[in-house]
Short mmCIF file of C-alpha atoms in Angstrom, two decimals:
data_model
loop_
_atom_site.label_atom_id
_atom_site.label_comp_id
_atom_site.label_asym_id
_atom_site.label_seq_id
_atom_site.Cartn_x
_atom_site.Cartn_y
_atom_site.Cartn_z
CA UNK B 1 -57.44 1.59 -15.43
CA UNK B 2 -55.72 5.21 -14.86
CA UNK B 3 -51.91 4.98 -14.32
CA UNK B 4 -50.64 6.10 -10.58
CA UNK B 5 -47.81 8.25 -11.21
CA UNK B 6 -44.74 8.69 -8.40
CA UNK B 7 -45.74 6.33 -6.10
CA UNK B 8 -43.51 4.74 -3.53
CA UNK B 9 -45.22 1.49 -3.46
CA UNK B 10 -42.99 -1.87 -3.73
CA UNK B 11 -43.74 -5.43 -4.45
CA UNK B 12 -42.14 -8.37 -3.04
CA UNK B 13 -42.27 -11.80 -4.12
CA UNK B 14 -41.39 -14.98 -2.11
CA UNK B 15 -41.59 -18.28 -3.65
CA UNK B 16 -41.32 -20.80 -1.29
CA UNK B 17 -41.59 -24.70 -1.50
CA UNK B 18 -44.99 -24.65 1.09
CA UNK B 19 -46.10 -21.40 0.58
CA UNK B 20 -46.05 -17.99 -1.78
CA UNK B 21 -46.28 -15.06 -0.24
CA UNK B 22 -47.09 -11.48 -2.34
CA UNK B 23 -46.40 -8.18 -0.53
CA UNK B 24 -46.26 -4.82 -1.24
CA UNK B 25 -45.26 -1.98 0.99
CA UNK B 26 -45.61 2.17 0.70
CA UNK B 27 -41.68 3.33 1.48
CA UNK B 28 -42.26 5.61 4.33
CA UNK B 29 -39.38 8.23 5.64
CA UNK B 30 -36.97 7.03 8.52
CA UNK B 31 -36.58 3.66 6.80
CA UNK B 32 -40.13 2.42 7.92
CA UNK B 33 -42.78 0.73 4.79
CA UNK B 34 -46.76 0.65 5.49
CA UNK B 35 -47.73 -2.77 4.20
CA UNK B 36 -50.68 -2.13 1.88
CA UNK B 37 -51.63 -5.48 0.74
CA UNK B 38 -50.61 -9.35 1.34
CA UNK B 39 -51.53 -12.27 -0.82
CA UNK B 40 -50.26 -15.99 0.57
CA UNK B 41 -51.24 -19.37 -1.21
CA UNK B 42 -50.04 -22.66 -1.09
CA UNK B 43 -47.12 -23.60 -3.56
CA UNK B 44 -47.62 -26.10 -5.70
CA UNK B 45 -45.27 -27.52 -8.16
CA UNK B 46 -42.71 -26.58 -6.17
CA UNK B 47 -39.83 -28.36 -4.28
CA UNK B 48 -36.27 -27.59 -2.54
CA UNK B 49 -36.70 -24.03 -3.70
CA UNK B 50 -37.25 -24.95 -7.28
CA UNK B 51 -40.16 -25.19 -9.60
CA UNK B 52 -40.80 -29.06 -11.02
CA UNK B 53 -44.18 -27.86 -12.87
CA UNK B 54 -44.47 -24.30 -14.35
CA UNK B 55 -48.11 -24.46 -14.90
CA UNK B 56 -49.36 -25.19 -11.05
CA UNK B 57 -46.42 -22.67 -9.82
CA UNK B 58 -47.69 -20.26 -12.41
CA UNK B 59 -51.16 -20.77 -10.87
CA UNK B 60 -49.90 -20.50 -7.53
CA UNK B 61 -48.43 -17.13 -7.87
CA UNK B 62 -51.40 -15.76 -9.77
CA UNK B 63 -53.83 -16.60 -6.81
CA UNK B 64 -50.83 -14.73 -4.28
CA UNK B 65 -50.95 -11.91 -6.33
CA UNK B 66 -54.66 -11.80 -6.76
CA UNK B 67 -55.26 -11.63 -3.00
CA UNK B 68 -52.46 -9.04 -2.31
CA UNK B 69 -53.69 -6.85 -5.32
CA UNK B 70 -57.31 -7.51 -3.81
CA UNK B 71 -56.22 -6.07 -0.63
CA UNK B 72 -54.12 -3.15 -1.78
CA UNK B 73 -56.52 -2.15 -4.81
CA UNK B 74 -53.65 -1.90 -7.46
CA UNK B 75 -52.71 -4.13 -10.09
CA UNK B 76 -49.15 -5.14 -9.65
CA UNK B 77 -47.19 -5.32 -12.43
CA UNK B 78 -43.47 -6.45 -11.52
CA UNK B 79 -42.01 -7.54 -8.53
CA UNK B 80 -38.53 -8.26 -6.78
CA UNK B 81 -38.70 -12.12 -6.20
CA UNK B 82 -36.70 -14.21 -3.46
CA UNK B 83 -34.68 -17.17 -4.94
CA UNK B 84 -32.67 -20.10 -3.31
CA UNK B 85 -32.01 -23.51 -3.59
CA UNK B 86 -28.94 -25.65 -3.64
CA UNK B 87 -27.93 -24.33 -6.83
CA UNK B 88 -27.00 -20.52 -4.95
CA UNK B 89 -23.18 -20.12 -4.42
CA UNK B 90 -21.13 -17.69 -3.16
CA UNK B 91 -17.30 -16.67 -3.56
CA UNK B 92 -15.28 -13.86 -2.06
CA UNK B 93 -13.30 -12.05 -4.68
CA UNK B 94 -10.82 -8.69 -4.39
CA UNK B 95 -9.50 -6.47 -7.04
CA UNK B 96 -7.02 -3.47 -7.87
CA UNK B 97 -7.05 -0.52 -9.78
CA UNK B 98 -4.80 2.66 -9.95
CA UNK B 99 -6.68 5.70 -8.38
CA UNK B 100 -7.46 8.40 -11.56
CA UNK B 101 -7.72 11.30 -9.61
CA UNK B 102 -7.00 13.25 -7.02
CA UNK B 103 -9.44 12.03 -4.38
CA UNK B 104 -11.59 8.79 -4.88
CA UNK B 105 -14.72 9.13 -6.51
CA UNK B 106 -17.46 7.33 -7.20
CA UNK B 107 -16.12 6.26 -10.72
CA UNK B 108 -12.90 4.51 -8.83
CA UNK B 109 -15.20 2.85 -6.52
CA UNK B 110 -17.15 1.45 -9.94
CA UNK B 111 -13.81 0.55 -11.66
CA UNK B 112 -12.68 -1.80 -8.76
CA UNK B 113 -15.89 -3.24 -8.61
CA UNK B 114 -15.87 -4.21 -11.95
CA UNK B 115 -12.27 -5.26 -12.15
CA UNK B 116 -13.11 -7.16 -8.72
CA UNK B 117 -16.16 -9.08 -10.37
CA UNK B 118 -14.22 -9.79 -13.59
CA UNK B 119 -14.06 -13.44 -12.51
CA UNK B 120 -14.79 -16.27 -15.07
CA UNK B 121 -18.72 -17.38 -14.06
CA UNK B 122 -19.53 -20.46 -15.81
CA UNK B 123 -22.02 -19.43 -19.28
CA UNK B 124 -24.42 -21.67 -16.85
CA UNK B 125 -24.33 -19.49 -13.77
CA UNK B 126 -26.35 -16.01 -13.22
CA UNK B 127 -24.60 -13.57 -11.07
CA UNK B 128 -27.39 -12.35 -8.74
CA UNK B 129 -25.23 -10.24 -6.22
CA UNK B 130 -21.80 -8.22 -5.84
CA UNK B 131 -21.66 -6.95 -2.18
CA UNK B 132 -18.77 -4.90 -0.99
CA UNK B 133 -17.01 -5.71 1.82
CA UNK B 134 -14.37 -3.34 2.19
CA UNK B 135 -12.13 -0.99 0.33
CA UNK B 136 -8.12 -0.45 1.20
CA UNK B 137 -6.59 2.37 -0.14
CA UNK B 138 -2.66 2.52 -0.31
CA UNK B 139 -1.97 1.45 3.12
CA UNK B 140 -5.11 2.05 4.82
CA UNK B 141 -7.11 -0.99 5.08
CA UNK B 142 -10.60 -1.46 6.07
CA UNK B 143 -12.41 1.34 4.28
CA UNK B 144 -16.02 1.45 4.11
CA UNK B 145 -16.08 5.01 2.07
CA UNK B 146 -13.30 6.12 0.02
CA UNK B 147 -15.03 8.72 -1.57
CA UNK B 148 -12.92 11.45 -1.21
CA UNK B 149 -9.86 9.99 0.73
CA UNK B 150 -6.44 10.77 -0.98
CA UNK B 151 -4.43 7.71 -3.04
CA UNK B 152 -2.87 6.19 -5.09
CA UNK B 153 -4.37 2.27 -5.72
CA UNK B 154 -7.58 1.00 -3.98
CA UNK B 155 -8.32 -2.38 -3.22
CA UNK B 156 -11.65 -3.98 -3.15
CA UNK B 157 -13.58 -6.98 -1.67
CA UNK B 158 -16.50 -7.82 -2.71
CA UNK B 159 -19.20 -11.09 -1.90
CA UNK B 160 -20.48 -12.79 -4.69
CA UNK B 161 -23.79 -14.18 -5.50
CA UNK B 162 -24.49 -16.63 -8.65
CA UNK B 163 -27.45 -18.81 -9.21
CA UNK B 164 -27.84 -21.84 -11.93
CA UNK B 165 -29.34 -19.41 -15.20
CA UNK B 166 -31.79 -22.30 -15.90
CA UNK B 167 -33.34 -22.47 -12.51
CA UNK B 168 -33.30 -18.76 -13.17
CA UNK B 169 -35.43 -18.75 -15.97
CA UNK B 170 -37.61 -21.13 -15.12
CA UNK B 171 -39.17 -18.39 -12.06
CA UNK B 172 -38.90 -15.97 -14.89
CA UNK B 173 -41.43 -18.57 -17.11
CA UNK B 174 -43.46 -18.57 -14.06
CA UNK B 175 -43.77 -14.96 -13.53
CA UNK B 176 -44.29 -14.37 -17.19
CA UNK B 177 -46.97 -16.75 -17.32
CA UNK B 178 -48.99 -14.69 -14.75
CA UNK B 179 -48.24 -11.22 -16.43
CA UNK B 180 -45.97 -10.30 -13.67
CA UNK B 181 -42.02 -8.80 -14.82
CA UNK B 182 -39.53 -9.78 -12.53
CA UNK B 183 -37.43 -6.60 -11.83
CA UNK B 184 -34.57 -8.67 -10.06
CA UNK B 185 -34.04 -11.35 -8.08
CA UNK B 186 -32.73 -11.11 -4.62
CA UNK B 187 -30.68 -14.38 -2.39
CA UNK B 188 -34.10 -15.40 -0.06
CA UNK B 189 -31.06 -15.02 2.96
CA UNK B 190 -29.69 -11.38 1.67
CA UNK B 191 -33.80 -10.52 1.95
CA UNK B 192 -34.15 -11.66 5.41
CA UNK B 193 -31.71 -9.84 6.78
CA UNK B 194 -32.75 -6.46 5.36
CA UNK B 195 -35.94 -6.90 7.37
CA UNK B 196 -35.00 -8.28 10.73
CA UNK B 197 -31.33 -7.38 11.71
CA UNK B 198 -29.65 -4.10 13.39
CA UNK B 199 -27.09 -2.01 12.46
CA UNK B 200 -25.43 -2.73 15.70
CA UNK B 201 -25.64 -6.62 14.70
CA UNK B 202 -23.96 -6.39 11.32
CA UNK B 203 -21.42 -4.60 12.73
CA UNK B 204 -20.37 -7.03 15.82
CA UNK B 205 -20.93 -10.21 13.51
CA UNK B 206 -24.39 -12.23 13.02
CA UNK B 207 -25.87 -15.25 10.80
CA UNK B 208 -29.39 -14.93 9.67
CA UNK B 209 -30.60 -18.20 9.38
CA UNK B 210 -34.08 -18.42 7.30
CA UNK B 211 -35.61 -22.19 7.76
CA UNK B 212 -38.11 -22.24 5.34
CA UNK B 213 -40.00 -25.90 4.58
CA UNK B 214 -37.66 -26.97 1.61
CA UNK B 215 -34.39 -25.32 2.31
CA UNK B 216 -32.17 -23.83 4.98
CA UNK B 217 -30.35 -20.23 3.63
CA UNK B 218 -28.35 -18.52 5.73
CA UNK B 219 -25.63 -15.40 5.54
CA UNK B 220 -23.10 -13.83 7.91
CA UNK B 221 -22.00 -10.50 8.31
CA UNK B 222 -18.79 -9.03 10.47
CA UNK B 223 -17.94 -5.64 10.24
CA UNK B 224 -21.43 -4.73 8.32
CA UNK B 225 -20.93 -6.68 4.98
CA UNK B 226 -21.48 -9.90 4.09
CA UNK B 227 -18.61 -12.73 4.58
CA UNK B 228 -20.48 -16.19 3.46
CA UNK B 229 -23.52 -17.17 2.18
CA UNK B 230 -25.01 -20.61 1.96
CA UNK B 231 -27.98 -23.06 1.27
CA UNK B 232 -28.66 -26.49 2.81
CA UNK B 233 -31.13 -28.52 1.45
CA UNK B 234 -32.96 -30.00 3.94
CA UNK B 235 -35.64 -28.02 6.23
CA UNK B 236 -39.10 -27.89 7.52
CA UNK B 237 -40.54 -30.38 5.14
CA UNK B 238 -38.08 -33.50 6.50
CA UNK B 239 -40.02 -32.97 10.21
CA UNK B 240 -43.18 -33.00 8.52
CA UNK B 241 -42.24 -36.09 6.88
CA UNK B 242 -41.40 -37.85 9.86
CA UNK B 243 -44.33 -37.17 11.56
CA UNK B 244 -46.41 -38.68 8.67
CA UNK B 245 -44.50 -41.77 8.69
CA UNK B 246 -44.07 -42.75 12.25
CA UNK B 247 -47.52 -41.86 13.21
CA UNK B 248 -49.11 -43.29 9.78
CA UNK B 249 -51.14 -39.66 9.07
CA UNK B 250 -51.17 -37.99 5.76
CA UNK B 251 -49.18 -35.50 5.11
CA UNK B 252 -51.72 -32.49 5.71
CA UNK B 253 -52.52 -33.65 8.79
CA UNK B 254 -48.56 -34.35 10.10
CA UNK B 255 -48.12 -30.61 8.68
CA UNK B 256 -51.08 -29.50 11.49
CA UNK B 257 -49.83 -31.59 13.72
CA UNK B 258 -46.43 -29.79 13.66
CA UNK B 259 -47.81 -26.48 13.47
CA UNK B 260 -50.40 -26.40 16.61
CA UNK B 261 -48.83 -29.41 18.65
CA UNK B 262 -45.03 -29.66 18.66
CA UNK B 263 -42.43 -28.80 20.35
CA UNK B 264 -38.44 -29.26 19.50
CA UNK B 265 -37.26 -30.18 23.09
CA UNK B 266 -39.01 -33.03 24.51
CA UNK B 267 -37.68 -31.90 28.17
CA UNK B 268 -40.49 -28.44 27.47
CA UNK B 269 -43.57 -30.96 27.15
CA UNK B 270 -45.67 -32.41 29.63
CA UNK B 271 -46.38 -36.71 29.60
CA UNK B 272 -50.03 -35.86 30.84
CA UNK B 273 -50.34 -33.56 27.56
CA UNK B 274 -52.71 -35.70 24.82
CA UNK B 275 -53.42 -34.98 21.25
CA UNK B 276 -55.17 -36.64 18.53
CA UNK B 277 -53.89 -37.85 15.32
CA UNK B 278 -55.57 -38.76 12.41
CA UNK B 279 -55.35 -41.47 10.71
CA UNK B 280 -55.04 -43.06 6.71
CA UNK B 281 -57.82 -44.74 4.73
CA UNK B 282 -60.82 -43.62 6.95
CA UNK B 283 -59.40 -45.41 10.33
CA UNK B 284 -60.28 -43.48 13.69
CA UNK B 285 -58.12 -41.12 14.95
CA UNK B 286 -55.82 -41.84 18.10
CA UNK B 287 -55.09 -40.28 20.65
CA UNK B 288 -51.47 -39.78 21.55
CA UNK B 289 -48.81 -38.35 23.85
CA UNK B 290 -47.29 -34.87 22.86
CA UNK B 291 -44.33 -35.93 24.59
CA UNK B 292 -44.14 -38.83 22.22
CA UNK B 293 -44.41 -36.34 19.25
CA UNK B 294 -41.97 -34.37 20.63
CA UNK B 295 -39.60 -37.68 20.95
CA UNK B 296 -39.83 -37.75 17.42
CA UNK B 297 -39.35 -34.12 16.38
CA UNK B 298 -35.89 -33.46 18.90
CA UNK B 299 -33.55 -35.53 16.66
CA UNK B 300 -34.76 -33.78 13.19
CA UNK B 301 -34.51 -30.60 14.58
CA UNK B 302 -30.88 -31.65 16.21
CA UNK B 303 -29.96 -32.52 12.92
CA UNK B 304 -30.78 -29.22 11.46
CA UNK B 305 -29.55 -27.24 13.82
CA UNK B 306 -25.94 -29.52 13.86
CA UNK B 307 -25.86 -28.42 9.82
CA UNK B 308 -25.98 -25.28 10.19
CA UNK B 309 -23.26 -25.04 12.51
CA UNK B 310 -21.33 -27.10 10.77
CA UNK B 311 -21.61 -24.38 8.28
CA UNK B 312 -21.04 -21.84 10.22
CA UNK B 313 -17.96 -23.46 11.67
CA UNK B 314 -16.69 -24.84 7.50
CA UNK B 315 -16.75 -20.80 6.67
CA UNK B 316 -14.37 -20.38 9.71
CA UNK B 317 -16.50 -17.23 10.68
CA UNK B 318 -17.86 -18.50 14.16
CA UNK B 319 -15.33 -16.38 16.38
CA UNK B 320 -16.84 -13.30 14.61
CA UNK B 321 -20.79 -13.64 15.14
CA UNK B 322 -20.44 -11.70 18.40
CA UNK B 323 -24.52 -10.87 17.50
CA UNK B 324 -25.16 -14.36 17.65
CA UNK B 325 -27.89 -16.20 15.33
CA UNK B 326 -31.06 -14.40 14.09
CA UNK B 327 -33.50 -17.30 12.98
CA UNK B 328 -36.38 -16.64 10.70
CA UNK B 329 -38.73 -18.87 8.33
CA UNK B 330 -42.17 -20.70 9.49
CA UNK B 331 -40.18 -23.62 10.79
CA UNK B 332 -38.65 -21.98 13.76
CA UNK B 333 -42.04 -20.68 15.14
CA UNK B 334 -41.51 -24.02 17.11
CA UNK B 335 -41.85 -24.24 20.55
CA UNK B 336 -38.56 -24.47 21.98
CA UNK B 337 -36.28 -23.93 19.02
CA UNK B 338 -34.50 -20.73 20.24
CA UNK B 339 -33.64 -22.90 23.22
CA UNK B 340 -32.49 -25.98 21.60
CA UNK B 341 -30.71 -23.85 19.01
CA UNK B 342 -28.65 -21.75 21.78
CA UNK B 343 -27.72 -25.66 23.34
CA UNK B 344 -26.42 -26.56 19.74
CA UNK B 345 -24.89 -23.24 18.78
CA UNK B 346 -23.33 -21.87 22.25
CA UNK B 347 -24.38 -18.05 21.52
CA UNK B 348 -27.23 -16.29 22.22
CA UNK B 349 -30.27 -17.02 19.75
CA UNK B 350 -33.39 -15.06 18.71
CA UNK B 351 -36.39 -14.92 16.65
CA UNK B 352 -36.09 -12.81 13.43
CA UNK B 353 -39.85 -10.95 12.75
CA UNK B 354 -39.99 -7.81 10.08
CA UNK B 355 -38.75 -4.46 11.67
CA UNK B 356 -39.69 -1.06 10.60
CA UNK B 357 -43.58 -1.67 9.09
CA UNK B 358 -46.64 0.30 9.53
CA UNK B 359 -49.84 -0.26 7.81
CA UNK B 360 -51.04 -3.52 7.87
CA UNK B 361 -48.18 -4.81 9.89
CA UNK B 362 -50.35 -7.53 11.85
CA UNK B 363 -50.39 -9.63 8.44
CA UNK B 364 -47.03 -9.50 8.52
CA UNK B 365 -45.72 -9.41 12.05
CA UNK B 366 -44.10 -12.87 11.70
CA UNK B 367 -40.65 -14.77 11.06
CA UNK B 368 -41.96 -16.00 7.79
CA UNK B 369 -42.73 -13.30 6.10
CA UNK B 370 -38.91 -12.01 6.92
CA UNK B 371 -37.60 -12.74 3.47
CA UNK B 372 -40.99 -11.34 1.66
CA UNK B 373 -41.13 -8.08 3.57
CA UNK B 374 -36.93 -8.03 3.08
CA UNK B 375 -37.74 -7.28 -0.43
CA UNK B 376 -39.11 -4.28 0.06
CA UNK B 377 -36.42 -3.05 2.06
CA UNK B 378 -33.60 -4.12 -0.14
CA UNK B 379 -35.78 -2.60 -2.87
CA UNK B 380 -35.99 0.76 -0.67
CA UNK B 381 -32.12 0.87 -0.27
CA UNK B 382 -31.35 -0.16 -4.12
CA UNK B 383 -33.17 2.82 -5.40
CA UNK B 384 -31.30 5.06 -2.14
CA UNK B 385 -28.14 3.94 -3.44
CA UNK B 386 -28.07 4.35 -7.27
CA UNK B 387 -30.19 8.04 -6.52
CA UNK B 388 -27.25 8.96 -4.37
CA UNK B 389 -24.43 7.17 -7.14
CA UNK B 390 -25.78 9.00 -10.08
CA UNK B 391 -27.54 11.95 -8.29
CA UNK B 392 -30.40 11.92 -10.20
CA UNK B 393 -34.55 12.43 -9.03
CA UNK B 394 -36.33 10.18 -7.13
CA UNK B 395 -38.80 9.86 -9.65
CA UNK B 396 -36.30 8.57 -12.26
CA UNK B 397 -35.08 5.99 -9.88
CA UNK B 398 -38.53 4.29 -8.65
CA UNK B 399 -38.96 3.98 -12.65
CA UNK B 400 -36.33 2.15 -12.81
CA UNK B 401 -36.43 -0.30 -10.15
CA UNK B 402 -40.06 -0.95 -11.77
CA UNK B 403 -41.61 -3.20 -8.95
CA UNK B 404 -44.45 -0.36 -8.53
CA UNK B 405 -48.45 -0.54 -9.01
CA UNK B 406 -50.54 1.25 -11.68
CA UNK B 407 -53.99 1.26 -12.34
CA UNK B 408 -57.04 0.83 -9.82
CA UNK B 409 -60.08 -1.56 -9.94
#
């Protein structure tokens, strides 16, 4: 297999708790990628965002990457992988340092940074982001670039990140297990958002809300950083679960049911609309109302949509999301969930799908794939900001971030 050498290409990683998802993306000028190959599977050994059986999760993720590697003809061989579950936290921190020079540069900027993230993190906990939010210097507050402005102590504020180290690992095992090197790990939330919001949104205030099948992740920005960060541990999955028990239909088949038939607001459906539903232990199917599904669908979705505001409301950010809510994930393909959600939330509502692809974009032209094609972009803009940090070749930069192909079948 002959090595490529300075490619562009970028592999993204998305472990979900129905579904993996393997894509990897050519970084294009202007921001855009070129999706060059996709690989989905179902995930199995997998729940709430964590793994409870590394062999079938390891399999999982081998038969994702197979497909996408299949498509693209590369081999991958490391990746930046989504992570969530109720174990992700977040804190805001600030810190101070006296100014060493004349004008701010870029080794001030690191040295509040550092002092800022100096907090004690348990020996348990994995610090996964430090996002800046905004710099003061002397009496000028609200900074976005000091660089160069004239001082003498800056102030920093900065969003942390931190995961649970063992939960950590345990991907890491996963990845390991299928010859794939996990270059770093990336909030599922953070991810969305680099592939389906503005500029113009971050700026005026907006919550990405990804609603995937085992959890609910969400972040809001104001002013174009990051104020909160959350997970909620109840999604997709509780809908399907209700389905399967009121209408007695295995699981598989409630899942179906969900995805072709449902709808969130019962008010959207017809009563002259019929369906059939399978039933357990070789009975006939029935045949049913999709009203009546719909009867039984409204309340779950209610509920999820009532914790998230609740959130929103808890981080005391909800006069600032001027942008509204930006919802991505499988579960809010729904009929009538950007409806119901705009009831609940009182501010307008949309549908999150990847911006800014090329290539094979129809694979991915969906809400959820958000947080897998989001790891290409935050991938593109890590290796933008350390070239323009240290100033040094492109070339040295893509080596480092590492989630790049080499070899051909």
């Amino acid at each position: 297999m002959a090595k490529i050498d300075n490619t562009n290409l970028v592999v993204g990683l998305d472990i979900g708790t129905n579904k993996i998802k393997a894509v990897v993306g050519e970084m294009l000028e202007n921001d855009y990628v070129s999706i060059v190959g996709v690989g989905t599977y179902s995930a199995k050994g997998m729940d709430k965002g964590g793994v409870n059986d590394l062999n079938l999760v390891t399999q999982s993720i081998q038969r994702a990457i197979n497909e996408m590697e299949l498509m693209a003809n590369h081999k991958a061989t490391s990746v930046l992988m989504a992570i969530t579950g109720r174990h992700v936290q977040c804190q805001n921190e600030t810190g101070m340092v006296a100014i060493n020079h004349p004008e701010v540069e870029q080794e001030d900027i690191d040295n509040v940074i550092h002092t800022a993230r100096s907090v004690a993190i348990p020996a348990e906990r994995r610090m996964l982001h430090v996002l800046p939010q905004e710099y003061s210097v002397d009496v000028q507050e609200g900074v976005k670039n000091p660089i160069g402005m004239s001082g003498v102590r800056m102030n920093a504020n900065i969003h942390i990140i931190t995961c649970a180290e063992d939960m950590a690992k345990n991907f890491i095992k996963c990845t390991d297990r299928a010859d794939i090197t996990v270059d770093t790990m990336v909030f599922s939330a953070l991810a969305a958002s680099y592939s389906v919001l503005t500029d113009d949104e971050r700026e005026l205030g907006v919550c990405v809300v990804d609603i995937g099948a085992g959890t609910i992740d969400l972040v809001i920005y104001s002013n174009g950083a990051i104020r909160h960060s959350a997970v909620i541990p109840v999604a997709g999955n509780q809908i399907t679960g209700d389905i399967a028990k009121i209408f007695r239909t295995p699981v598989n088949n409630a899942e179906a049911l969900k995805v072709r038939h449902a709808c969130a607001l019962k008010d959207m459906v017809s009563m002259e609309d019929t369906i059939n539903v399978p039933s357990v232990g070789g009975r006939p199917a029935r045949t049913m109302s999709r009203h009546t599904l719909a009867e039984v669908i409204e309340p779950r979705y209610q509920e999820l949509f009532e914790l998230i505001h609740e959130e929103i409301k808890s981080s005391g950010l909800e006069e600032q999301i001027a942008a509204g809510i930006v919802l991505t994930g499988g579960t809010v393909k729904m009929e009538g969930a950007v409806e119901f959600a705009e009831e609940i939330f009182q501010m307008p509502v949309r549908v999150g799908t990847p911006n800014k692809i090329k290539g094979l974009s129809d694979y991915v032209n969906d809400p959820s794939f958000a947080v897998a094609v989001g790891l290409l972009q935050y991938g593109r803009q890590s290796m933008e900001e350390q070239q323009i940090a240290q100033k040094i070749p492109t070339e040295s930069v893509l080596s480092r971030i590492k989630a790049w192909f080499k070899g051909e079948f």
